[in-house]
Coordinates of N, CA, C and O in Angstrom, one line a residue:
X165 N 24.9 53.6 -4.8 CA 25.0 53.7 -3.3 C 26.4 54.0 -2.9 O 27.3 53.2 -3.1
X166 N 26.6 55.4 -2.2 CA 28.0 55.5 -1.6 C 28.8 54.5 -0.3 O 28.2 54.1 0.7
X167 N 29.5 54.4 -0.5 CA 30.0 52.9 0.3 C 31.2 54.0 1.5 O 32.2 54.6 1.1
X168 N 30.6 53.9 2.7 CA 31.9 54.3 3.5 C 33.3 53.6 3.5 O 33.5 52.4 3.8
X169 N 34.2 54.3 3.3 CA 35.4 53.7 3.3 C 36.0 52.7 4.5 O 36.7 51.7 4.2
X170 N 35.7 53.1 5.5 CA 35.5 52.2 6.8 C 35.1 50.8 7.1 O 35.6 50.0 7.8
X171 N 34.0 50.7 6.3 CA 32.9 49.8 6.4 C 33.7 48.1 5.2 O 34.3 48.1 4.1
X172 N 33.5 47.2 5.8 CA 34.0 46.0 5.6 C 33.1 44.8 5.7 O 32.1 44.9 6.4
X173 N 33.5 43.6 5.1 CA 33.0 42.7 5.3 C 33.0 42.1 6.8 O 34.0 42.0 7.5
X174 N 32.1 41.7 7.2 CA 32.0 41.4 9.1 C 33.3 40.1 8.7 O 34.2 40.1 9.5
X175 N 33.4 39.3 7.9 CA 34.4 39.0 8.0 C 35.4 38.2 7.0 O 34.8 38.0 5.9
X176 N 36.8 37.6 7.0 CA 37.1 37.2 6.2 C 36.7 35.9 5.5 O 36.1 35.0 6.2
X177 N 37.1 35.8 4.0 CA 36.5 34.7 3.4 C 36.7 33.4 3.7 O 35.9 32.4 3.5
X178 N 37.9 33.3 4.3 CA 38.1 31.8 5.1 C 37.7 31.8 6.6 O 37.6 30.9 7.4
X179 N 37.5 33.0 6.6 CA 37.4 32.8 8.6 C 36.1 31.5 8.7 O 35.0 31.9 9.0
X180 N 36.2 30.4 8.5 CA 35.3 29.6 8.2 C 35.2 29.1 10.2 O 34.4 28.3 10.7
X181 N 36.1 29.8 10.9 CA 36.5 29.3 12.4 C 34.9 29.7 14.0 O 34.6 29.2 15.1
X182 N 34.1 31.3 12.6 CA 33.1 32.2 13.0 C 32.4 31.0 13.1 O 32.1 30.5 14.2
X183 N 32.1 30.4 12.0 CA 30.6 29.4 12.1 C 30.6 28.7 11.8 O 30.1 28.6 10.7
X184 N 31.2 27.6 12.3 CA 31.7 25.7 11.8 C 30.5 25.2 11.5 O 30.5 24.2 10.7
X185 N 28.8 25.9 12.1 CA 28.1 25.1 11.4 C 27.9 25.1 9.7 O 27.7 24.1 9.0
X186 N 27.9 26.2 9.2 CA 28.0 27.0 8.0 C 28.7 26.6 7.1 O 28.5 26.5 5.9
X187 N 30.1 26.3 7.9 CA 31.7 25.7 7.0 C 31.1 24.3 6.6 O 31.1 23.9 5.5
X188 N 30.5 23.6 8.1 CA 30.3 22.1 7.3 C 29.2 22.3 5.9 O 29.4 21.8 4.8
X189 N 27.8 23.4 6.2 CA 27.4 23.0 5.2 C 27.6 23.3 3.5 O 27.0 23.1 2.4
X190 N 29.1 24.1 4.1 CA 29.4 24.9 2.6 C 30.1 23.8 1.7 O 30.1 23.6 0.5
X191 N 30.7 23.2 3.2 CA 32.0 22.1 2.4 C 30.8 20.9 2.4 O 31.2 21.0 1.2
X192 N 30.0 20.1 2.5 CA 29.2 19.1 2.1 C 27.9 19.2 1.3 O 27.5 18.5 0.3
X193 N 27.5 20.0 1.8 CA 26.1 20.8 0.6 C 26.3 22.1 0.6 O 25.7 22.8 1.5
X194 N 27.1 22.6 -0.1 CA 26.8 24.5 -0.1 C 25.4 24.7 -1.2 O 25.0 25.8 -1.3
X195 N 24.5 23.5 -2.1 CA 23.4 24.2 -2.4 C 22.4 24.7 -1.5 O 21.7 25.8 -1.6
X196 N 22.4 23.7 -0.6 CA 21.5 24.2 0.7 C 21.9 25.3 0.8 O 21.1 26.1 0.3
X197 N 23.2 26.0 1.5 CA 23.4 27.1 2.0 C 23.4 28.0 1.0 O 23.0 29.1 1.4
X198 N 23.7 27.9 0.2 CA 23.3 28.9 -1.1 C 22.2 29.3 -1.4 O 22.1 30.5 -1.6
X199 N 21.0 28.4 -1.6 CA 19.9 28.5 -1.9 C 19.0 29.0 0.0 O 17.8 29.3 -0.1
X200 N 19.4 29.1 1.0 CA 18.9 29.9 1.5 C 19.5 30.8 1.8 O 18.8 31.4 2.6
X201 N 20.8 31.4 1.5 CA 21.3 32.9 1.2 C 20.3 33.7 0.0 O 19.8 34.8 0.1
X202 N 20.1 33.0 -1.0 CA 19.4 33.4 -2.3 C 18.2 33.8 -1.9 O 17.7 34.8 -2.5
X203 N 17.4 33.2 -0.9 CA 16.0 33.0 -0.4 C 16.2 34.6 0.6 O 15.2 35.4 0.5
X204 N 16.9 34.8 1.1 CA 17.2 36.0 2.4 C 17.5 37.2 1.2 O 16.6 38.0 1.0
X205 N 18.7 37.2 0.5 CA 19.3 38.1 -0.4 C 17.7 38.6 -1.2 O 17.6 39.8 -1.0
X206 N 16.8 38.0 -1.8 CA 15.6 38.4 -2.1 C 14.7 38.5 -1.3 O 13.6 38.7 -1.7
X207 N 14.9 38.4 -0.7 CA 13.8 38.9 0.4 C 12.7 37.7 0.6 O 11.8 37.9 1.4
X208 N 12.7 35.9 -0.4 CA 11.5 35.7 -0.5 C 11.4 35.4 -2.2 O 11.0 34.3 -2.6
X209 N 11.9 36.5 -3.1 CA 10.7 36.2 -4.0 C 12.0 35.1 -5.0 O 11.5 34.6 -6.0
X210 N 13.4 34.7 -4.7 CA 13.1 33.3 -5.2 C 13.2 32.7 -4.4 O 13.9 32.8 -3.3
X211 N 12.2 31.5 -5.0 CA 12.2 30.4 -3.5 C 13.3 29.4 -3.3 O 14.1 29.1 -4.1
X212 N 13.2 28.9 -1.9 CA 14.8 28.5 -1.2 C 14.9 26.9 -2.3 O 16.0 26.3 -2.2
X213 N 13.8 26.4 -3.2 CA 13.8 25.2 -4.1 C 14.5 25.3 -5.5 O 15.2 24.6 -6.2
X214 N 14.0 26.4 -5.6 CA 14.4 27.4 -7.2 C 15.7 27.4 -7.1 O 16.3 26.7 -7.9
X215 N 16.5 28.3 -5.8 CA 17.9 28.3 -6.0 C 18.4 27.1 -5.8 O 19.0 26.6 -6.8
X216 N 18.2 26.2 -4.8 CA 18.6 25.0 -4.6 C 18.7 24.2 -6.3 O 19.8 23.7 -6.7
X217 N 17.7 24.2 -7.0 CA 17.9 23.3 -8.2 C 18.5 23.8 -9.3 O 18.8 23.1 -10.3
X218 N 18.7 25.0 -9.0 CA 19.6 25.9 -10.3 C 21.2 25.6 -10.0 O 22.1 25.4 -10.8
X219 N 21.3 25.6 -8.7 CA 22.4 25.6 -8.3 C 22.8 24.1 -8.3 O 24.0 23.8 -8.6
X220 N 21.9 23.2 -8.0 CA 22.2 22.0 -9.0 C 23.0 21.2 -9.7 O 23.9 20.4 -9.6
X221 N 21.6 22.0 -10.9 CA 21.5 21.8 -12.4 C 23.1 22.7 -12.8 O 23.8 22.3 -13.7
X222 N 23.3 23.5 -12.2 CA 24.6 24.1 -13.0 C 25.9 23.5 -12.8 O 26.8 23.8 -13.5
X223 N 26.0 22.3 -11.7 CA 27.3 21.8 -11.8 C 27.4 21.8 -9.9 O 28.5 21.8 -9.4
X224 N 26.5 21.9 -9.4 CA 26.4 22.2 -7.6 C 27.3 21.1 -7.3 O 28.5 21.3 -7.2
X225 N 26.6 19.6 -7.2 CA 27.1 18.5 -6.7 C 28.1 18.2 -7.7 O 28.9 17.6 -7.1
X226 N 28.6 18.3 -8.6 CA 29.8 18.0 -9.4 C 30.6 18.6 -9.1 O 31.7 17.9 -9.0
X227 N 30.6 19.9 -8.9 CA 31.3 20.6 -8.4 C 32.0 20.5 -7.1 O 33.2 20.9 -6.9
X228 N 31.0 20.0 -6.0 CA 31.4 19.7 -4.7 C 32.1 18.4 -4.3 O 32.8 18.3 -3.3
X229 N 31.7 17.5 -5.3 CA 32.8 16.1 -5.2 C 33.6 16.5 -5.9 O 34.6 16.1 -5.2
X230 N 34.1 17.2 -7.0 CA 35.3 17.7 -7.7 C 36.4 18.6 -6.0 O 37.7 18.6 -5.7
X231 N 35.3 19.3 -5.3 CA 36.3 20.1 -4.8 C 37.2 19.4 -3.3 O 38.0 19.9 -2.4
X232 N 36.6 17.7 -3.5 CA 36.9 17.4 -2.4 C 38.7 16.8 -3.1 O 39.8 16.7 -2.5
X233 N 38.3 16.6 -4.2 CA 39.8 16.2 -5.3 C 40.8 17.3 -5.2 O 41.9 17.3 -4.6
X234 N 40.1 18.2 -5.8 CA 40.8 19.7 -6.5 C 41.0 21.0 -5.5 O 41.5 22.1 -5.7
X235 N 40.6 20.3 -4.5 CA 40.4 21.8 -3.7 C 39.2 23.2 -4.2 O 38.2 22.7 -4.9
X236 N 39.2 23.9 -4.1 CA 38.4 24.9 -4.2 C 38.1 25.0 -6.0 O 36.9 25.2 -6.3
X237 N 38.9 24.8 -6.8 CA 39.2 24.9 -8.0 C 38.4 23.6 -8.3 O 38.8 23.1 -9.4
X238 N 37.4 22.9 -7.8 CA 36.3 21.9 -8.6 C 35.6 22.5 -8.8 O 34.6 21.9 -9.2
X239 N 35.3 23.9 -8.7 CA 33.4 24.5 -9.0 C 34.5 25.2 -10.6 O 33.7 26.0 -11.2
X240 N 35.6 25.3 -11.4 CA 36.0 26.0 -12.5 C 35.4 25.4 -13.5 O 35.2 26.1 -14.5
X241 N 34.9 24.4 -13.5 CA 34.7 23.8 -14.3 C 33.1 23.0 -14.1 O 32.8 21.9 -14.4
X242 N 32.0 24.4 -13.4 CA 30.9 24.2 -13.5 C 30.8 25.9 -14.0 O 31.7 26.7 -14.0
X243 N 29.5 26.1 -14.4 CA 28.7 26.9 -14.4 C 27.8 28.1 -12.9 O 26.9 29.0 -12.8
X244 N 28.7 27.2 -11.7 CA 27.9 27.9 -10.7 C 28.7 29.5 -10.3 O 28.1 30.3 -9.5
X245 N 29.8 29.8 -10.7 CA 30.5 30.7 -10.1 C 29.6 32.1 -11.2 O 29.4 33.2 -10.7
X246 N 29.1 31.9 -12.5 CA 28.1 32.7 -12.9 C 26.8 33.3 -12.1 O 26.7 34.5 -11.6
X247 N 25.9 32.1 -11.9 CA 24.9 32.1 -11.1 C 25.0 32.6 -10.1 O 24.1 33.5 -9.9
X248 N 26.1 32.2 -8.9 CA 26.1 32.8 -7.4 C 26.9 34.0 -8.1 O 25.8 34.1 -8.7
X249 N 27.6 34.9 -8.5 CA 28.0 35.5 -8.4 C 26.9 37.3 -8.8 O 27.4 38.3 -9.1
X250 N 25.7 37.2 -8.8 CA 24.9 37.9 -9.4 C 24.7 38.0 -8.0 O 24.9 39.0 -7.4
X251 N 24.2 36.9 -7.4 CA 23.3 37.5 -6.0 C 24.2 37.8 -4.8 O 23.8 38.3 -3.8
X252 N 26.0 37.5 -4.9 CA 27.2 38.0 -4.2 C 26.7 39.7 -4.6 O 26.5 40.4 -3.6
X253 N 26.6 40.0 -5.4 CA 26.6 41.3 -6.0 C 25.3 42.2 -5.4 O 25.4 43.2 -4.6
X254 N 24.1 41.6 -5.9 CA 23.0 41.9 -5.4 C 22.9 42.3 -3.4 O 22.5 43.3 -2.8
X255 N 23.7 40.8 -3.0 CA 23.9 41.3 -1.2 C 25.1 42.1 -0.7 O 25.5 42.1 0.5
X256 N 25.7 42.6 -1.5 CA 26.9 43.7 -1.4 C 26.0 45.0 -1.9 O 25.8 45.8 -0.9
X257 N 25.5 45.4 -2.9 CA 24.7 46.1 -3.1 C 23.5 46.5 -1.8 O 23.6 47.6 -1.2
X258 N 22.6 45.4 -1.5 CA 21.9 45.9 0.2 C 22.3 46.2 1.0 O 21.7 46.9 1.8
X259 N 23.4 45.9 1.2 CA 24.3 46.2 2.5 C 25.7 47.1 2.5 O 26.6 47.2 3.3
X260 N 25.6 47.7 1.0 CA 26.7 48.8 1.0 C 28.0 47.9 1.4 O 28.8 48.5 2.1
X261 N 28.3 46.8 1.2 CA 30.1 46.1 1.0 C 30.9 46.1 0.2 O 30.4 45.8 -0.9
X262 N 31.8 46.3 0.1 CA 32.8 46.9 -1.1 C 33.2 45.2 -1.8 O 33.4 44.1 -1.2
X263 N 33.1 45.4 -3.0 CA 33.8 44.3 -4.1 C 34.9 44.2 -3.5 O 35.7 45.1 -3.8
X264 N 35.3 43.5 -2.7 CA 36.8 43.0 -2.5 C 36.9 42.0 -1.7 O 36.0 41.5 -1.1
X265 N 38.1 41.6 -1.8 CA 39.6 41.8 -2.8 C 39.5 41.6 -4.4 O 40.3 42.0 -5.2
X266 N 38.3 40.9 -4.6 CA 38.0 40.0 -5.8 C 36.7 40.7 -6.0 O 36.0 41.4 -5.3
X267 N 36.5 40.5 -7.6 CA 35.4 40.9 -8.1 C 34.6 39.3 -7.5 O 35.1 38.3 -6.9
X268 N 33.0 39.7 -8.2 CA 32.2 38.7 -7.3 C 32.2 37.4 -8.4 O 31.8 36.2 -8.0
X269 N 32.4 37.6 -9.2 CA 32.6 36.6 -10.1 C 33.7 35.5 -9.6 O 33.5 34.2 -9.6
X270 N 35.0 36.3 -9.2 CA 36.2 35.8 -9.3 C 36.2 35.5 -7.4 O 37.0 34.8 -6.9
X271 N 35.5 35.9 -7.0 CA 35.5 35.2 -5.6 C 34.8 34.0 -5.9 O 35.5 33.0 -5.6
X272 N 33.8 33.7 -6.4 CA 33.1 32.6 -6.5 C 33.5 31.5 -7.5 O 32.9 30.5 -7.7
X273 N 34.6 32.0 -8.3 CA 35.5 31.2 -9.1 C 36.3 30.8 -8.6 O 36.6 29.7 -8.9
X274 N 37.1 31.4 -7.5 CA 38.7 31.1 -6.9 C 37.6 30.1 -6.1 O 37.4 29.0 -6.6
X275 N 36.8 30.4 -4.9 CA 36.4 29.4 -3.9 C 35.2 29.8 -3.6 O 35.1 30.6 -2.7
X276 N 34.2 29.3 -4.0 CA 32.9 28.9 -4.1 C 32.1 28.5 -2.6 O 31.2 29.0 -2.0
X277 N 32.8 27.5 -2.4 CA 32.3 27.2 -1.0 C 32.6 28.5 0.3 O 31.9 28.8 1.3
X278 N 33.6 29.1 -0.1 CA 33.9 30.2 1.5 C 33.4 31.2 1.3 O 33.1 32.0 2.3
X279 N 33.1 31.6 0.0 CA 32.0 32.5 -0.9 C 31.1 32.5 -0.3 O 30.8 33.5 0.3
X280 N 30.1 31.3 -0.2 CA 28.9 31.1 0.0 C 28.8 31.0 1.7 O 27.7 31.1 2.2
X281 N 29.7 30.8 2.3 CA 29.5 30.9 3.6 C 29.8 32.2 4.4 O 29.5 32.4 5.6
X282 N 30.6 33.4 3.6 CA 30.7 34.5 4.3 C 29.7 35.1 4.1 O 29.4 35.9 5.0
X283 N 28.9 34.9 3.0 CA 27.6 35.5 2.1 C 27.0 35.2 3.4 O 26.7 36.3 4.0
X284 N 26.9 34.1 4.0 CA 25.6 33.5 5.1 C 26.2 34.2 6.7 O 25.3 34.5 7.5
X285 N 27.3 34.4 7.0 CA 27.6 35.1 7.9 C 27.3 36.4 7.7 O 26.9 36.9 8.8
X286 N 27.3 37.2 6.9 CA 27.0 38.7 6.9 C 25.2 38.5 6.6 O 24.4 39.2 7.2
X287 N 24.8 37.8 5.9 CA 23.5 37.5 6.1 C 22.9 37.6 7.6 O 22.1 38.5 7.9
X288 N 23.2 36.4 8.4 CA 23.3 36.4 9.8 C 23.1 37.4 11.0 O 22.2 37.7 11.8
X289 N 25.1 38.0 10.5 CA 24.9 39.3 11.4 C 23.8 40.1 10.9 O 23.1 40.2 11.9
X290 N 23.2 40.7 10.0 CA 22.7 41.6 9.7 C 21.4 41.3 10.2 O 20.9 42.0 11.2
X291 N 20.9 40.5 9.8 CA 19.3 39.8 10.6 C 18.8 39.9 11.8 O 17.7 40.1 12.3
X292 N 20.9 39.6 13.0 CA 21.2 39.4 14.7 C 20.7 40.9 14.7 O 19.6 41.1 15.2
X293 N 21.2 41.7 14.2 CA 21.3 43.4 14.5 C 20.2 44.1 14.3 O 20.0 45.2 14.9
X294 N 19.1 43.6 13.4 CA 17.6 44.0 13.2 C 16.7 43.2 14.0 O 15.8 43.9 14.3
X295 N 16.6 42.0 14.6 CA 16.0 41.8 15.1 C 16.2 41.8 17.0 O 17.3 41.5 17.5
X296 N 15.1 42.3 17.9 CA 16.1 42.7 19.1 C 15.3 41.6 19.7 O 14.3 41.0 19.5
X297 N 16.2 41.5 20.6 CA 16.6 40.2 21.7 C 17.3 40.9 22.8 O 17.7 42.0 22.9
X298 N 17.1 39.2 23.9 CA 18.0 39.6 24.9 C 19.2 39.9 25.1 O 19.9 39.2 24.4
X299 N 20.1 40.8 25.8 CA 21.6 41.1 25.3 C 22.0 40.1 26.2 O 23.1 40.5 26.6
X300 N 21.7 38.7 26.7 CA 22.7 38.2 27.1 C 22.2 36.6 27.0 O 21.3 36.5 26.3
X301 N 22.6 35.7 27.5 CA 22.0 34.4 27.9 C 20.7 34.1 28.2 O 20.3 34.2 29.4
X302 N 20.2 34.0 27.7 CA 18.1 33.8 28.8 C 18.1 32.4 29.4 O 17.1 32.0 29.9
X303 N 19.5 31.3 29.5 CA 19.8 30.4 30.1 C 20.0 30.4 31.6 O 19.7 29.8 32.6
X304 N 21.2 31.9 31.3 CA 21.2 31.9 33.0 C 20.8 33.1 33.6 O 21.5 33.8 34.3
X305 N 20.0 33.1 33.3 CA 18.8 34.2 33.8 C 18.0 33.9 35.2 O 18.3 32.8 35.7
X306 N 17.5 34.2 35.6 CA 16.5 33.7 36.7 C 15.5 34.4 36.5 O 15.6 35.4 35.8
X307 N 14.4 34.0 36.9 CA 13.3 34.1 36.6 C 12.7 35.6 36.8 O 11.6 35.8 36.3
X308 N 13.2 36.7 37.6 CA 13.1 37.8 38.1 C 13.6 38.7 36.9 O 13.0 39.6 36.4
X309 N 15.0 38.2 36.4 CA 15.4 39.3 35.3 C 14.6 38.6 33.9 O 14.7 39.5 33.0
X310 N 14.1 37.8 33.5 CA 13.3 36.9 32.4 C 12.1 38.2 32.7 O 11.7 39.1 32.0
X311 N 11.8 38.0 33.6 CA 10.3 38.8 33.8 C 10.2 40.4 33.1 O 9.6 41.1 32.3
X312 N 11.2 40.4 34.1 CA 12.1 42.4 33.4 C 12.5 42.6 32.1 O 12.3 43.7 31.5
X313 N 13.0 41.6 31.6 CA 13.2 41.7 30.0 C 11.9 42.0 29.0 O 11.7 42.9 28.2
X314 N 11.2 40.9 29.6 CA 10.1 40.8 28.8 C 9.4 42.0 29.0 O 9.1 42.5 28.0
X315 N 9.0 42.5 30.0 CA 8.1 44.0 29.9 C 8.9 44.9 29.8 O 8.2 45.8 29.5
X316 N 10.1 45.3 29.7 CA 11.2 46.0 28.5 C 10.8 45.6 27.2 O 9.9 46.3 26.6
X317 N 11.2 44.8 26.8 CA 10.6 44.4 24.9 C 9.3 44.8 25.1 O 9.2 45.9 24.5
X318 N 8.2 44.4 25.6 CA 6.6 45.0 25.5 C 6.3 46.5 25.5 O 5.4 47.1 24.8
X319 N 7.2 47.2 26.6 CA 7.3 48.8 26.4 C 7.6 49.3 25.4 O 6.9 50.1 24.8
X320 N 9.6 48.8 25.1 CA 9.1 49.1 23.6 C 8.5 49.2 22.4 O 8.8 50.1 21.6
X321 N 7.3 47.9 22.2 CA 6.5 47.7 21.4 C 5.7 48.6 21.6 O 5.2 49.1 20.6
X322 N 5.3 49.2 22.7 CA 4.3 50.2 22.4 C 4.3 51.4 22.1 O 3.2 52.0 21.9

């Protein structure tokens, strides 16, 4: 797949500032967040339990009380930066993102946790962008533009 030179990751590896919900779950359970990046990245066919227990079994939770010690450098000494780094590859691959700065191995070796949470932001955006919605608030809407939206979306369905 030819990759535009242009084209980047929606954003950086630490920008953890995009989605504090994401950051907390990368830095307290990134298997959760992992194993449903894995679940999106396949479309489905492995299930969000499979990656969850692989990710595990390979050093997940050892890894994450190590990194609360070691900083980022507690997952070196599991087996998980193998595993996640196939399906980093795989969702760079769907989405045409260039390997960088780091190969995908070595992103998920240096820091595992910010790995797994940019994975879930560009997951995110991509999902926001295919699926269509209102362009703005439907909170502060009134009931007149709610109305107009909706038979807009229904026009276009047909």
């Amino acid at each position: 797949m030819g990759l535009s030179k242009d084209y980047r990751w929606s954003s950086q590896i630490s920008d953890i500032t995009r989605d504090p919900a994401s950051a907390a779950w990368g830095a307290f359970c990134p298997c959760l967040l992992f194993a449903r990046n894995v679940h999106s990245i396949t479309d489905g066919d492995v299930s969000f339990v499979r990656a969850c227990l692989f990710h595990l079994l390979l050093g997940g939770c050892w890894g994450t009380a190590a990194s609360f010690v070691c900083g980022p450098i507690g997952y070196w000494f599991t087996c998980v930066p193998c595993y996640a780094a196939q399906y980093r590859r795989r969702l760079r691959q769907k989405q045409g993102l260039p390997e960088m700065p780091y190969s995908d191995f070595t992103t998920h070796f240096l820091c595992h946790p910010f790995a797994v949470c940019q994975e879930h932001r560009e997951i995110n955006l991509k999902q926001s962008q295919s699926v269509p919605g209102p362009g703005g608030s439907t909170i502060d809407r009134g009931p007149d533009e709610t109305v107009t939206h909706v038979e807009a979306v229904q026009k276009m369905e047909r």
